[in-house]
mmCIF file of C-alpha atoms in Angstrom:
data_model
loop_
_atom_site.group_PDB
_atom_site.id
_atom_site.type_symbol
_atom_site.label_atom_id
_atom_site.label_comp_id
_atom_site.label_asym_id
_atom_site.label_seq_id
_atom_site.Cartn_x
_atom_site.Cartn_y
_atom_site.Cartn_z
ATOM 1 C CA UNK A 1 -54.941 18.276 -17.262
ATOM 2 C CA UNK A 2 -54.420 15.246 -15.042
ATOM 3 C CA UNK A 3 -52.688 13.769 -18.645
ATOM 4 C CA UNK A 4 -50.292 17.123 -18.844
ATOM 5 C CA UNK A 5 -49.079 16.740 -15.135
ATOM 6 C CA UNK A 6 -48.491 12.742 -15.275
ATOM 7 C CA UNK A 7 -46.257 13.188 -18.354
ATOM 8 C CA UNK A 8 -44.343 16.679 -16.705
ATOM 9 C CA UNK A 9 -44.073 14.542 -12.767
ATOM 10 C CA UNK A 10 -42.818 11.613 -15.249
ATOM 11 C CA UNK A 11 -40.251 13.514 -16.648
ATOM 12 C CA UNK A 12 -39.125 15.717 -13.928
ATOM 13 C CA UNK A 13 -38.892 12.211 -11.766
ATOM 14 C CA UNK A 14 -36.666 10.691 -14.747
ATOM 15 C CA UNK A 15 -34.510 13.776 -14.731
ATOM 16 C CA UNK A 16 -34.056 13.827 -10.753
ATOM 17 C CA UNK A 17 -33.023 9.995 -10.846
ATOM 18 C CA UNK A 18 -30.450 10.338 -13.381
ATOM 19 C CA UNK A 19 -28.599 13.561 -11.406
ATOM 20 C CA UNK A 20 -25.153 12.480 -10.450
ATOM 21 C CA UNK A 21 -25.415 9.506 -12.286
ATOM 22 C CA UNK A 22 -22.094 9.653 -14.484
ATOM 23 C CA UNK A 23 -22.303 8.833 -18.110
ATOM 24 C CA UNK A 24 -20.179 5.453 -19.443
ATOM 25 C CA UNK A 25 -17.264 8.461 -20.308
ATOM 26 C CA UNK A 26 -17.497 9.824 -16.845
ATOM 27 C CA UNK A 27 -17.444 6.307 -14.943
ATOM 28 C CA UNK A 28 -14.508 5.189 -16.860
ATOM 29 C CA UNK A 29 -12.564 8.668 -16.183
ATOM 30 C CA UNK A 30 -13.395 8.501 -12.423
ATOM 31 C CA UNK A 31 -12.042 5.258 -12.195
ATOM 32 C CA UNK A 32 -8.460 5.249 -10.314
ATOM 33 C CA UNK A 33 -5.479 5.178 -12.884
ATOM 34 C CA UNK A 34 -3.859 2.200 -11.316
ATOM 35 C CA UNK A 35 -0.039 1.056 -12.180
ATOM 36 C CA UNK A 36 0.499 -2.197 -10.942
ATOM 37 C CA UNK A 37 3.671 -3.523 -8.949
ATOM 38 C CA UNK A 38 5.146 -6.686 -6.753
ATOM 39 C CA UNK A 39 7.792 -6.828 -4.807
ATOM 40 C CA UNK A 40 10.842 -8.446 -5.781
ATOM 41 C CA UNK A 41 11.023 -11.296 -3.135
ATOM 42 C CA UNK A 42 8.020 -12.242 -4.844
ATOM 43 C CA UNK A 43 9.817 -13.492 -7.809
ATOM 44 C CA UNK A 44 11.245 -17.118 -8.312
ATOM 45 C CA UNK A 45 12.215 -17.361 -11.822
ATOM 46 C CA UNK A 46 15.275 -16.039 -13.268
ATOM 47 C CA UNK A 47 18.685 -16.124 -12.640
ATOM 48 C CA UNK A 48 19.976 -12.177 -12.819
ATOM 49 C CA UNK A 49 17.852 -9.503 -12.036
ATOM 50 C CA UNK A 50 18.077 -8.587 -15.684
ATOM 51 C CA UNK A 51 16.121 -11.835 -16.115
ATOM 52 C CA UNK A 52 13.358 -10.925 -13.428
ATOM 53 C CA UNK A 53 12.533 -7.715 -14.902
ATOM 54 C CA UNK A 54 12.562 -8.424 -18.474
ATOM 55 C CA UNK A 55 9.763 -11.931 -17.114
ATOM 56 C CA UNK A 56 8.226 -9.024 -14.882
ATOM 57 C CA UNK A 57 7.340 -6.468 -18.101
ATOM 58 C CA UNK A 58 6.647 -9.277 -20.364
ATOM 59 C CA UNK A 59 3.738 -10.242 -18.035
ATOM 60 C CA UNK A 60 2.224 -6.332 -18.189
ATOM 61 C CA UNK A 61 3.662 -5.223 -14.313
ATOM 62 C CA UNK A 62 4.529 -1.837 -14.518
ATOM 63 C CA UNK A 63 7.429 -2.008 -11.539
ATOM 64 C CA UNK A 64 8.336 -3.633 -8.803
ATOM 65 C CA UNK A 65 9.962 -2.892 -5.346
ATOM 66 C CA UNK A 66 12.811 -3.971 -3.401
ATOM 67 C CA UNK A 67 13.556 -4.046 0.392
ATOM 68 C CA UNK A 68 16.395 -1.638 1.377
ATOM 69 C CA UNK A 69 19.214 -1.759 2.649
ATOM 70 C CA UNK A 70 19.731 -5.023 0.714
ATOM 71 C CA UNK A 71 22.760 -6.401 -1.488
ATOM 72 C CA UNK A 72 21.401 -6.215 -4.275
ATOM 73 C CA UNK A 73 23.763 -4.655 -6.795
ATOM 74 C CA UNK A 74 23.022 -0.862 -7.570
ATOM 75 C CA UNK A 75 24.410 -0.707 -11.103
ATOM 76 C CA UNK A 76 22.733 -4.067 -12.232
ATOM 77 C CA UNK A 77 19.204 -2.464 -10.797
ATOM 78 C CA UNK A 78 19.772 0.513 -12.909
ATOM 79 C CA UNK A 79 20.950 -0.948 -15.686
ATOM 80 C CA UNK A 80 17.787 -3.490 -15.704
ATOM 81 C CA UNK A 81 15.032 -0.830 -15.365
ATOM 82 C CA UNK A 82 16.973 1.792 -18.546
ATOM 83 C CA UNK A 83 16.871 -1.408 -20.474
ATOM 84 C CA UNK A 84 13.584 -3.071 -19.806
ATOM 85 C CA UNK A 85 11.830 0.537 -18.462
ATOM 86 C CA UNK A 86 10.512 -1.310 -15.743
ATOM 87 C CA UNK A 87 10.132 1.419 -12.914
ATOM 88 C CA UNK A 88 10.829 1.096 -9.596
ATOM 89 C CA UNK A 89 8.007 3.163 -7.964
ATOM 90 C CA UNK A 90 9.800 3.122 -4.065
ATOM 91 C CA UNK A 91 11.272 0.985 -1.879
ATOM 92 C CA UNK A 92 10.520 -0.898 1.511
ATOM 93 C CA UNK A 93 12.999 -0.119 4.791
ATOM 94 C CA UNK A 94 14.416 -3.838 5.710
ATOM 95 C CA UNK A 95 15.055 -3.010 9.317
ATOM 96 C CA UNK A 96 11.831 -1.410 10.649
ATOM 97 C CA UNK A 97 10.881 -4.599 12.564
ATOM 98 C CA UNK A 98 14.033 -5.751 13.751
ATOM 99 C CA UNK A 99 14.843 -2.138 14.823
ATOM 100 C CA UNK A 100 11.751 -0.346 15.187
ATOM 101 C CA UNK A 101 11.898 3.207 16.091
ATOM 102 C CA UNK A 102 9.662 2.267 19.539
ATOM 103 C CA UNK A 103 12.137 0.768 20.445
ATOM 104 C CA UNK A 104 13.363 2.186 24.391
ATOM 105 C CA UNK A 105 16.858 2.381 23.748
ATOM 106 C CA UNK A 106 17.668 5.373 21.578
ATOM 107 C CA UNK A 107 20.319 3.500 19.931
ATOM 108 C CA UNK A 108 18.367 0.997 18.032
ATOM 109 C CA UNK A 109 16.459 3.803 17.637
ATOM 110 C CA UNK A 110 19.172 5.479 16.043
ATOM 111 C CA UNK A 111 20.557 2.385 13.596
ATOM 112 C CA UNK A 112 16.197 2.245 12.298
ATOM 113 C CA UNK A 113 16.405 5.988 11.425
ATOM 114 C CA UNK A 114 20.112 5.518 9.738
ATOM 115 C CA UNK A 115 18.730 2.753 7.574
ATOM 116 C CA UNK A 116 15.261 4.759 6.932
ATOM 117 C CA UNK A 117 18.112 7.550 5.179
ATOM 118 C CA UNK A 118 19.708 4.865 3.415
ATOM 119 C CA UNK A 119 16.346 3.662 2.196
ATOM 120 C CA UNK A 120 15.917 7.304 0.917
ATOM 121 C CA UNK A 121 18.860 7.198 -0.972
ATOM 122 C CA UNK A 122 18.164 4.339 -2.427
ATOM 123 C CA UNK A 123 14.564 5.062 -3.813
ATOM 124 C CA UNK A 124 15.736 8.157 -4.965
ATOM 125 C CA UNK A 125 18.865 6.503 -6.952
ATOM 126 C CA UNK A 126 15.952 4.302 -8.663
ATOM 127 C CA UNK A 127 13.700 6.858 -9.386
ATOM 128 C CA UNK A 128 10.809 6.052 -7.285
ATOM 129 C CA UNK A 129 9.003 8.138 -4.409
ATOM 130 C CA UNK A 130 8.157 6.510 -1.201
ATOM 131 C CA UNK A 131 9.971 4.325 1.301
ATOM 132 C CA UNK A 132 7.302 1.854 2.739
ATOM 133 C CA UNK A 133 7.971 2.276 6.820
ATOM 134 C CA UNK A 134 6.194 0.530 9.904
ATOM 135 C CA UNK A 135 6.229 3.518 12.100
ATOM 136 C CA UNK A 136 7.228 1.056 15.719
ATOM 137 C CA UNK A 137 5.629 -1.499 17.289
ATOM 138 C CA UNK A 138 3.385 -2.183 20.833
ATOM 139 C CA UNK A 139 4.287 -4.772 23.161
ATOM 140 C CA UNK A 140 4.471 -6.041 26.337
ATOM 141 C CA UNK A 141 7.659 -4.180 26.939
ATOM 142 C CA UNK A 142 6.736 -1.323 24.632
ATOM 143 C CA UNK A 143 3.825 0.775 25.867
ATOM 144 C CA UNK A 144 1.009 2.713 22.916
ATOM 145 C CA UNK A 145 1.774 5.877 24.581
ATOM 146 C CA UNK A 146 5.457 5.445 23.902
ATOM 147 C CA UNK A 147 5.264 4.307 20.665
ATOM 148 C CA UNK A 148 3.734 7.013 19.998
ATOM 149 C CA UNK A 149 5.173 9.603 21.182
ATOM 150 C CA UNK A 150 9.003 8.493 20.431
ATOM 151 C CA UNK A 151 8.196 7.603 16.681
ATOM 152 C CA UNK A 152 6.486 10.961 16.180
ATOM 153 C CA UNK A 153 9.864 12.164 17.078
ATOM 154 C CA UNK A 154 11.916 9.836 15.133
ATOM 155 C CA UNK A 155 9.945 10.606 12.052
ATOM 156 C CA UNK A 156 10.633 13.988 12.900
ATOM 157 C CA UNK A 157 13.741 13.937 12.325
ATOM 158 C CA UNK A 158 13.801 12.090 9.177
ATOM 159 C CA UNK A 159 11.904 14.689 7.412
ATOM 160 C CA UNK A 160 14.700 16.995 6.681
ATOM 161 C CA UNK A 161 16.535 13.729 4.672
ATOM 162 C CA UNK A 162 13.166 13.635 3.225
ATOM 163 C CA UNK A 163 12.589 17.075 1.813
ATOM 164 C CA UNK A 164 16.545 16.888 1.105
ATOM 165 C CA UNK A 165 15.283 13.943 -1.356
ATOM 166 C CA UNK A 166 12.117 14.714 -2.430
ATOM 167 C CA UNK A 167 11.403 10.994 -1.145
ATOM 168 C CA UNK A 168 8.065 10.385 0.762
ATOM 169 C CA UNK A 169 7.721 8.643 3.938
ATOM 170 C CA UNK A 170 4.959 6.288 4.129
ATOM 171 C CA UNK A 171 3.863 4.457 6.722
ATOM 172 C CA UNK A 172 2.049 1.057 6.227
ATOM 173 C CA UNK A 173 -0.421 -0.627 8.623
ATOM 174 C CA UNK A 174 0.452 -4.093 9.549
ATOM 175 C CA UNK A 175 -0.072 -5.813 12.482
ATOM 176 C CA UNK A 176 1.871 -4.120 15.386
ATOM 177 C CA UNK A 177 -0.530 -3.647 17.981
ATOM 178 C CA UNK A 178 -0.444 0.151 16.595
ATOM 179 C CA UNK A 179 -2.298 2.983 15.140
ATOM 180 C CA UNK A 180 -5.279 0.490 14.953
ATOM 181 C CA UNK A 181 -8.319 2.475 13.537
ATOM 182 C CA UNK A 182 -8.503 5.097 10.756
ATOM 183 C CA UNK A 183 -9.470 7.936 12.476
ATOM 184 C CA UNK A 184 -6.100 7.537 14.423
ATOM 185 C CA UNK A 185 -3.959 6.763 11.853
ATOM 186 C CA UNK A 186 -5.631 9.913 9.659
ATOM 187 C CA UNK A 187 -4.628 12.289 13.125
ATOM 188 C CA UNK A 188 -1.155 10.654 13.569
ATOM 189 C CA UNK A 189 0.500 11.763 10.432
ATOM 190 C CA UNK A 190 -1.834 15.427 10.902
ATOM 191 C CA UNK A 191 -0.143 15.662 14.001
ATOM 192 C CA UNK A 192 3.692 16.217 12.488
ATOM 193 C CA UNK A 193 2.188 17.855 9.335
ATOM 194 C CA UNK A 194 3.921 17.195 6.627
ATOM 195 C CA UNK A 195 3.622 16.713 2.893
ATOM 196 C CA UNK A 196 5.978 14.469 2.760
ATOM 197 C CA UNK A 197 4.425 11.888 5.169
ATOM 198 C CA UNK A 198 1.472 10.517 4.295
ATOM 199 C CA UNK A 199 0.114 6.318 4.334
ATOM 200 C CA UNK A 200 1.092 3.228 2.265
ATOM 201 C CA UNK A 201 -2.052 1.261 2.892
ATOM 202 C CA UNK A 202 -2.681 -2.143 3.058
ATOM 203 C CA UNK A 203 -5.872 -3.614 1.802
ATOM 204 C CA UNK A 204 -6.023 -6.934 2.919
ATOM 205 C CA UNK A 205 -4.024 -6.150 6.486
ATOM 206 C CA UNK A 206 -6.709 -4.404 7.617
ATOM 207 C CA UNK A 207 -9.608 -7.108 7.292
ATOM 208 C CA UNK A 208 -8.297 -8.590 10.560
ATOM 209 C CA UNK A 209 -10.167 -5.601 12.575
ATOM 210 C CA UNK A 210 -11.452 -3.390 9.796
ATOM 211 C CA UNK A 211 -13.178 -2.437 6.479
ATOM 212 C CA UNK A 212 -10.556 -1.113 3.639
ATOM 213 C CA UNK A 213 -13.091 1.069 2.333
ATOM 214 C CA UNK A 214 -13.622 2.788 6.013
ATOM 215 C CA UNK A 215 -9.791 3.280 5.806
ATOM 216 C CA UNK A 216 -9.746 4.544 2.470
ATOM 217 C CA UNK A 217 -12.373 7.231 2.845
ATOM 218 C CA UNK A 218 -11.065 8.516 6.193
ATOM 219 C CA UNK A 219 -7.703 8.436 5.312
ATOM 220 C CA UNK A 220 -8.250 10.064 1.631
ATOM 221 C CA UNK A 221 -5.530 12.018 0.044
ATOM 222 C CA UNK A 222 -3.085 10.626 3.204
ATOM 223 C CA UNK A 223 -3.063 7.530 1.062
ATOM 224 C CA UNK A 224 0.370 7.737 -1.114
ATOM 225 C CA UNK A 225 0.255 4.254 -2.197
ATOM 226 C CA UNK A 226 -1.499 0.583 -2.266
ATOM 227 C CA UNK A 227 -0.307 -2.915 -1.120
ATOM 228 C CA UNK A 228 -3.044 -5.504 -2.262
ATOM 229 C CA UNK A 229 -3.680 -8.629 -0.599
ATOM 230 C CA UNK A 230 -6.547 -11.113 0.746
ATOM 231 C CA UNK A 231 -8.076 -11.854 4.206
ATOM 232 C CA UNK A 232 -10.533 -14.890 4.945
ATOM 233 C CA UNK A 233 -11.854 -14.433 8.022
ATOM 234 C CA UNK A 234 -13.476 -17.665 8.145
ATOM 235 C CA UNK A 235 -10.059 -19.374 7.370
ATOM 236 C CA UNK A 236 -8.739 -17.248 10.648
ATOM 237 C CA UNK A 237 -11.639 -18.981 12.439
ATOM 238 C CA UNK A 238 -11.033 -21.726 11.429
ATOM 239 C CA UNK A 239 -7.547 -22.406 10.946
ATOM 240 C CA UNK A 240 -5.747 -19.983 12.637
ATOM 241 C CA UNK A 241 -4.989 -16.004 12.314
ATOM 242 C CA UNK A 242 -2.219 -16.447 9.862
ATOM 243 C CA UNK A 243 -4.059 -18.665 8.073
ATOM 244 C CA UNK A 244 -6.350 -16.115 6.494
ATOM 245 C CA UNK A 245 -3.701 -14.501 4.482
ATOM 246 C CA UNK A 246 -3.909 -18.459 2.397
ATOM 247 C CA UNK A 247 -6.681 -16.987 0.314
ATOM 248 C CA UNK A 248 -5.992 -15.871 -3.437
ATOM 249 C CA UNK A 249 -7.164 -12.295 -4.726
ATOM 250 C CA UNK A 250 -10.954 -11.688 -5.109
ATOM 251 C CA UNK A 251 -10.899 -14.990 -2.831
ATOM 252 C CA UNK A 252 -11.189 -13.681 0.355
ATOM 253 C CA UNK A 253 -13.076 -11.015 2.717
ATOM 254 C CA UNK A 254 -12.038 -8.109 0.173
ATOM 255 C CA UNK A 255 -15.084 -6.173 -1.638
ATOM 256 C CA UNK A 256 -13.176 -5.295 -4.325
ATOM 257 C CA UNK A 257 -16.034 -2.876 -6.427
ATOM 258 C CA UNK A 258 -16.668 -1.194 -2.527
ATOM 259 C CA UNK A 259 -13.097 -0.863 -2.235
ATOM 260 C CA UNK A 260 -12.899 0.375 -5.884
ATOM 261 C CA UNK A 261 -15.991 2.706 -5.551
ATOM 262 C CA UNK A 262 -13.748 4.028 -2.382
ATOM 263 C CA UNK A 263 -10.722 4.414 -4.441
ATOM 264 C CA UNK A 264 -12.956 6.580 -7.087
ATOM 265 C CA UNK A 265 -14.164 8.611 -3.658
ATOM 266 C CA UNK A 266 -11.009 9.947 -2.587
ATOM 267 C CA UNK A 267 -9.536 10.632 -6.037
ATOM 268 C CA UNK A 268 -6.857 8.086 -6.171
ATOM 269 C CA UNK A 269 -4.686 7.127 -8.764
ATOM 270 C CA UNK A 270 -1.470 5.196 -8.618
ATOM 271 C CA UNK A 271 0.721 2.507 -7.443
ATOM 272 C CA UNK A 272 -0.669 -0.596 -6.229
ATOM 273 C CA UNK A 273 1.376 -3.529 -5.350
ATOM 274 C CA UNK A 274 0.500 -7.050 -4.835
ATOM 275 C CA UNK A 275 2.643 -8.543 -1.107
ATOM 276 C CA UNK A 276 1.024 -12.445 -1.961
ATOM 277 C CA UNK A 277 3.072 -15.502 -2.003
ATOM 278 C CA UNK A 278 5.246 -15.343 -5.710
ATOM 279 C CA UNK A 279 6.925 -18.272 -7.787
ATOM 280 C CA UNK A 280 7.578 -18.343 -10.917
ATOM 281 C CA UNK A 281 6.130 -17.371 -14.421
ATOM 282 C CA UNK A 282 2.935 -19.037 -14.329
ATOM 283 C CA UNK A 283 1.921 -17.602 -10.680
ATOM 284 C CA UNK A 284 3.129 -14.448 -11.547
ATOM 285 C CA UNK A 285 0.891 -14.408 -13.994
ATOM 286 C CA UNK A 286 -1.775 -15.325 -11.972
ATOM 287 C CA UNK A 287 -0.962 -12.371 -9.734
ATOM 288 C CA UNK A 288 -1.106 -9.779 -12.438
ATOM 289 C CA UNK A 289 -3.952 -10.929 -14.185
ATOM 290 C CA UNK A 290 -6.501 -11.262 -10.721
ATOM 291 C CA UNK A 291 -5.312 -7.678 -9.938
ATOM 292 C CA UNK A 292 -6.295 -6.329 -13.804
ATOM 293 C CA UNK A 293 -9.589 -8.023 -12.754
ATOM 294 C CA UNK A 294 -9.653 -6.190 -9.653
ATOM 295 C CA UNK A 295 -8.489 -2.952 -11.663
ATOM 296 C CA UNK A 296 -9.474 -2.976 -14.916
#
């Protein structure tokens, strides 16, 4: 009898342990889908931009992104990504810290929001579906409460252009002495309620007060896309706060399979796109493979 109920409290514990446990086929079909992209600054080799996208596919990068407005030409862009199919997943605004929309006077206000539309049309001409924005900064001149309350409004008013589109605002945390935890950041973009808004999140920003997996979970299906970058935070102590960002991928404070596991959580799959110092073949290379480490 004892025999009978060792063998059936053996195999009922075996049974319990492996619940939830996904099989090799379910692990590798929760993991996030990733497509992986740079951003064009990032590139130091070739001449035309023919040149950089045609070194950028033969490396395995699925896009990459440019600033906007820029003067870059439009036709050479478009004729670079039909030939080398390349995409362009979105683009990042170019005045947003110059100009932010904090700003007090409603007229640099104004020119921010004007260039945000332009950076609409733009992404849309390309094919892609976000424009990366810093929503304002905090200073000693520019109070939280302000910031918050005037870029709520600014992005307000942006969302018509958006839905006229179909191109998705997303705003990126960086270091502007705003929306500094996740919990806020997840109830600032609730607040105006929109489908079209949502986050571009930075992994290796947030290290300087924060854990990217934290972020990730809390902000969830908010997240529209990825930048990818490393923090030391013993190079900050040591050396400076800048300092930490001199750290290569799966160098630094990242925990990339907590991160990843985090990722998996929330259901993401997407763009992610490295915003680490470029150069030319060989370190792109470098860049692409470390993140199809980090990846798969």
């Amino acid at each position: 009898m004892q025999r009978r109920n060792f063998i059936k409290n053996t195999a009922l514990f075996a049974a319990a342990t492996t619940i939830g446990v996904p099989s090799v086929a379910e692990a590798k079909a929760l993991k996030p889908k990733i497509k992986k992209s740079l951003k064009i600054e990032m590139v130091k080799e070739g001449n035309t931009i023919m040149d950089k996208f045609r070194l950028l596919k033969e490396l395995g990068y699925d896009g990459v992104e440019f600033s906007s407005p820029h003067k870059f030409d439009h036709r050479e862009i478009l004729d670079a990504k039909q030939k080398t199919g390349l995409e362009i997943p979105g683009v990042v605004n170019s005045q947003h810290w110059k100009l932010p929309l904090s700003h007090p006077d409603p007229a640099i206000r104004k020119q921010c929001s004007d260039s945000v539309v332009e950076s609409m049309n733009d992404c849309k001409m390309y094919g892609g579906t976000t424009v990366l924005l810093v929503a304002g900064v905090v200073n000693e001149k520019i109070s939280y409460a302000d910031a918050y309350k005037r870029t709520q409004e600014e992005i307000k008013k942006l969302l018509p252009h958006a839905e006229k589109t179909g191109i998705k605002i997303a705003i990126e945390n960086v270091w502007n002495n705003f929306l500094i935890s996740p919990v806020e950041a997840a109830r600032y973009v609730d607040e105006i309620n929109h489908p079209l808004l949502g986050w571009y999140f930075d992994i290796g920003n947030i290290l300087r007060y924060g854990w990217p997996e934290h972020w990730i979970e809390t902000l969830d299906k908010r997240i529209m896309k990825l930048d990818v970058k490393e923090y030391s935070r013993k190079k900050q102590n040591d050396e400076g706060l800048w300092k930490g960002f001199d750290v290569e991928l799966m160098e630094g404070d990242n925990n990339w399979p907590v991160v990843i596991q985090a990722l998996e959580k929330i259901g993401y799959n997407g763009w992610a796109s490295a915003e680490v110092p470029g150069g030319d073949r060989e370190r792109l290379k470098v860049i692409i493979d470390r993140m199809n480490k980090i990846f798969g």
